[in-house]
Short mmCIF file of C-alpha atoms in Angstrom, two decimals:
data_model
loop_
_atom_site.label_atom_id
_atom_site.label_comp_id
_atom_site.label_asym_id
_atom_site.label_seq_id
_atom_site.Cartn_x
_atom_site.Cartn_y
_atom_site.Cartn_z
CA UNK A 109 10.64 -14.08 -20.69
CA UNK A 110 11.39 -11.19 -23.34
CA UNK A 111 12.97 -11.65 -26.27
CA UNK A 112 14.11 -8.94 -28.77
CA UNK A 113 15.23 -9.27 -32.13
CA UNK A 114 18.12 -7.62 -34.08
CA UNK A 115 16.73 -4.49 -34.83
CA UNK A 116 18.02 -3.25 -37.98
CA UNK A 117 17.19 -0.19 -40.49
CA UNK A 118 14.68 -1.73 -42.13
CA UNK A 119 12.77 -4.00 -40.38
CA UNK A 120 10.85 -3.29 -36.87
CA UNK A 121 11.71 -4.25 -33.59
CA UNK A 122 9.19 -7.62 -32.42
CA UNK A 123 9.08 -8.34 -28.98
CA UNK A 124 7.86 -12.08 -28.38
CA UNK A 125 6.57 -12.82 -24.93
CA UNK A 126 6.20 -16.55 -23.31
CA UNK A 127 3.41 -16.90 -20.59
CA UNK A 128 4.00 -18.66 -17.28
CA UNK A 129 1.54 -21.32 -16.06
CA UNK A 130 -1.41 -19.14 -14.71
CA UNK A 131 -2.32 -22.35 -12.62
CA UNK A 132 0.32 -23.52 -11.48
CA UNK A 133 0.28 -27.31 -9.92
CA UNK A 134 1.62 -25.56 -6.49
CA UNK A 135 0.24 -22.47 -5.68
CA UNK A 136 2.09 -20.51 -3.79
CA UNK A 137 1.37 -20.94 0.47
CA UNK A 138 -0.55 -17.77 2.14
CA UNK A 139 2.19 -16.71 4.92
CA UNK A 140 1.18 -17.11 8.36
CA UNK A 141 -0.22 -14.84 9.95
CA UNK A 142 -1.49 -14.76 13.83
CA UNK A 143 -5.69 -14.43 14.01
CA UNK A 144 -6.01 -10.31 15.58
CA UNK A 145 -8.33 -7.83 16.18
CA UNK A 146 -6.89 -4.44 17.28
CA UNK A 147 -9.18 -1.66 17.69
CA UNK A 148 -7.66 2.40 17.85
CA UNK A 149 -9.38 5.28 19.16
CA UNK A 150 -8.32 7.43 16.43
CA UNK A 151 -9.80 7.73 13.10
CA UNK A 152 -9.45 5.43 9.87
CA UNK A 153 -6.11 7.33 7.47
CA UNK A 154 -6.29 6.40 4.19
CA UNK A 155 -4.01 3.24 4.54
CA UNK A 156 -3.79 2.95 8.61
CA UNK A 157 -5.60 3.30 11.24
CA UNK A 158 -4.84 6.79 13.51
CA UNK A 159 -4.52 6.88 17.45
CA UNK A 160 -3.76 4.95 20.11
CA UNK A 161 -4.66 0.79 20.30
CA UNK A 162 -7.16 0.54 22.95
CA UNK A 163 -7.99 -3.21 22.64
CA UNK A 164 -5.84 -5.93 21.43
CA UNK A 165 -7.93 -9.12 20.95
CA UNK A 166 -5.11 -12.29 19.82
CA UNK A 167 -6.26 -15.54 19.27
CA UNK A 168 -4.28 -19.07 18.94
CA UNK A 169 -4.32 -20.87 15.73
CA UNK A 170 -6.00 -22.82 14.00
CA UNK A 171 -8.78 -20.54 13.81
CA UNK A 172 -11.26 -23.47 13.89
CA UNK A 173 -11.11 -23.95 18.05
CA UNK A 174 -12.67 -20.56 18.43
CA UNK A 175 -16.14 -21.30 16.45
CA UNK A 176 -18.51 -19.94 19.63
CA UNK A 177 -18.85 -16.52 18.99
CA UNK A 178 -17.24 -14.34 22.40
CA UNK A 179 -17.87 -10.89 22.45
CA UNK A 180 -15.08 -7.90 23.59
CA UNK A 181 -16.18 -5.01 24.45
CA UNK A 182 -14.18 -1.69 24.11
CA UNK A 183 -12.67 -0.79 27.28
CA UNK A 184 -13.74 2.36 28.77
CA UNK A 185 -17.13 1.61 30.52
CA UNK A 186 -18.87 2.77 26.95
CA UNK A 187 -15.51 3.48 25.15
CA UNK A 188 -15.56 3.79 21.35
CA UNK A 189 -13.24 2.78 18.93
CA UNK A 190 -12.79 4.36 15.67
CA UNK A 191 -10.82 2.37 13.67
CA UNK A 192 -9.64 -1.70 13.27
CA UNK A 193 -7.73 -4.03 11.79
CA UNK A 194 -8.56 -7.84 11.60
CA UNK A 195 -5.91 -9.80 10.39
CA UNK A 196 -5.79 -13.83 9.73
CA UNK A 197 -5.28 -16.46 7.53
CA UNK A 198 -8.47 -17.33 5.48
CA UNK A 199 -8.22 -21.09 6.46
CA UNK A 200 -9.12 -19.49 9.90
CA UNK A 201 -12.56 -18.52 8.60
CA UNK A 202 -12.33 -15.37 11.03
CA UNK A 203 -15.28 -12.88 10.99
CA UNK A 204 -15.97 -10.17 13.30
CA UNK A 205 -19.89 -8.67 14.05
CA UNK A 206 -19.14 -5.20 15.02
CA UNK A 207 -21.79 -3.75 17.12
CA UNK A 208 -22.15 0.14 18.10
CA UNK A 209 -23.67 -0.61 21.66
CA UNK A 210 -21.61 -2.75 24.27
CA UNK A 211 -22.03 -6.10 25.08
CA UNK A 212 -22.34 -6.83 21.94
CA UNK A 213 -26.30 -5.07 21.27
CA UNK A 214 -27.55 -3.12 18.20
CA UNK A 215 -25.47 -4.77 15.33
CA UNK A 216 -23.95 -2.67 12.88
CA UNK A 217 -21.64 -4.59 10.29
CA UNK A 218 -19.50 -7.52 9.37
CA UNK A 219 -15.55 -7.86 9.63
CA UNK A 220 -13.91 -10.30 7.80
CA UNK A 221 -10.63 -11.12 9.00
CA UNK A 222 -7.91 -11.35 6.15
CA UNK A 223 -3.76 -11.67 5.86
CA UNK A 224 -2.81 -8.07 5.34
CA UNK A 225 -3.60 -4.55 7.96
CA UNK A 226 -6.38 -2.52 6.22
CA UNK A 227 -8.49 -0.29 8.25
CA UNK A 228 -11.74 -0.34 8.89
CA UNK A 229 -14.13 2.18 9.67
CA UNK A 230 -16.67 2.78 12.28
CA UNK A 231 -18.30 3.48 15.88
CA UNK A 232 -17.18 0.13 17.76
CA UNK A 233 -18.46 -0.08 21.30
CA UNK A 234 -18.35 -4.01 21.19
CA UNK A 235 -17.87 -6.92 19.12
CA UNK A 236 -18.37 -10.75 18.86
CA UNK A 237 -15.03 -12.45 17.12
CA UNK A 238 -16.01 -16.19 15.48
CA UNK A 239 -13.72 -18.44 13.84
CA UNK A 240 -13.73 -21.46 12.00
CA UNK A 241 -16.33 -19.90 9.62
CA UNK A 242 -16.58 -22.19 6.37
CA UNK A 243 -16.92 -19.60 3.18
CA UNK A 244 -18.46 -20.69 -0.24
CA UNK A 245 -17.88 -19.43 -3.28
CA UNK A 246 -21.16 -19.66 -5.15
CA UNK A 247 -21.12 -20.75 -8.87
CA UNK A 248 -20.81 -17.95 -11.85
CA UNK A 249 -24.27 -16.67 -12.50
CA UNK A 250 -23.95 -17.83 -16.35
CA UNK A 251 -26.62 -15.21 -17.20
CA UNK A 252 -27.25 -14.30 -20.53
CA UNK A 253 -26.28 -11.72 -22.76
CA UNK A 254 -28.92 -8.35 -22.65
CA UNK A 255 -31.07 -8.12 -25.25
CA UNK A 256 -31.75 -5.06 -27.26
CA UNK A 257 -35.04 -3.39 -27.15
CA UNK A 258 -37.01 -3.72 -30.71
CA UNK A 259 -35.32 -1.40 -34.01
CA UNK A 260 -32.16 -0.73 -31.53
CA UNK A 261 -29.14 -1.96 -33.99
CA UNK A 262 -26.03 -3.31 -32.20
CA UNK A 263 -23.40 -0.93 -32.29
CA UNK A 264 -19.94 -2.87 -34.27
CA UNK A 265 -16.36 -0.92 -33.63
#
């Protein structure tokens, strides 16, 4: 909330601002989202994917009922895809091994599925969808400060 006072000629205008909870006791809920992989044949665009979808990989929720890994391979007896998008809730703890040989042979990076389309880039002959993936976020470093080499003064602005 913003609230202005009278602003006359000689006094200045003071703008006082209130802050919301940043933690609020209920967060809002992620929106829904169905677990998918689709793969294009065209090229990653700055914001989409390009070309035609030539697999469609859709998986029932919860995510947690598909935690053996089950490779897809591009369809096209060595067809490559150029472009993805994996799209889930992160409850579903959905990750994607992309691979650049088919049935799922020569690994070549790590898809992690999350609630909103953003392309991603790469030669994908195959690729092994798990779910149910448990992700930890490890504890702040708490390093310390850097210390200055000897006669260096600290610089004060």
């Amino acid at each position: 909330m913003i609230e202005q006072t009278e602003n006359s000629p000689d006094t200045t205008e003071q703008v006082a601002i209130n802050r919301t909870d940043t933690n609020p006791s209920n967060p809002p809920t992620e929106q829904t989202v169905p677990i998918s992989a689709i793969l294009f044949d065209g090229s990653p665009g700055p914001k989409d994917c390009r070309g035609n979808a030539i697999l469609t990989v859709q998986l029932t929720k919860p995510g947690a009922q598909h935690s053996t890994p089950t490779c897809y391979n591009v369809p096209g007896g060595g067809g490559v895809a150029q472009c993805a998008n994996f799209v889930a809730n992160k409850h579903d703890g959905c990750q994607a091994r992309v691979f650049s040989e088919p049935d799922c042979r020569t690994f070549a990076n790590l898809a992690v599925f999350i609630p909103e389309t953003r392309a991603f880039g790469g030669y994908i002959r195959s690729l092994e969808v798990t779910c149910g993936v448990v992700s930890e976020a490890p504890p702040p470093l708490n390093l310390p400060g850097l210390k200055l080499p000897p006669g260096a003064v600290e610089a004060v602005g």
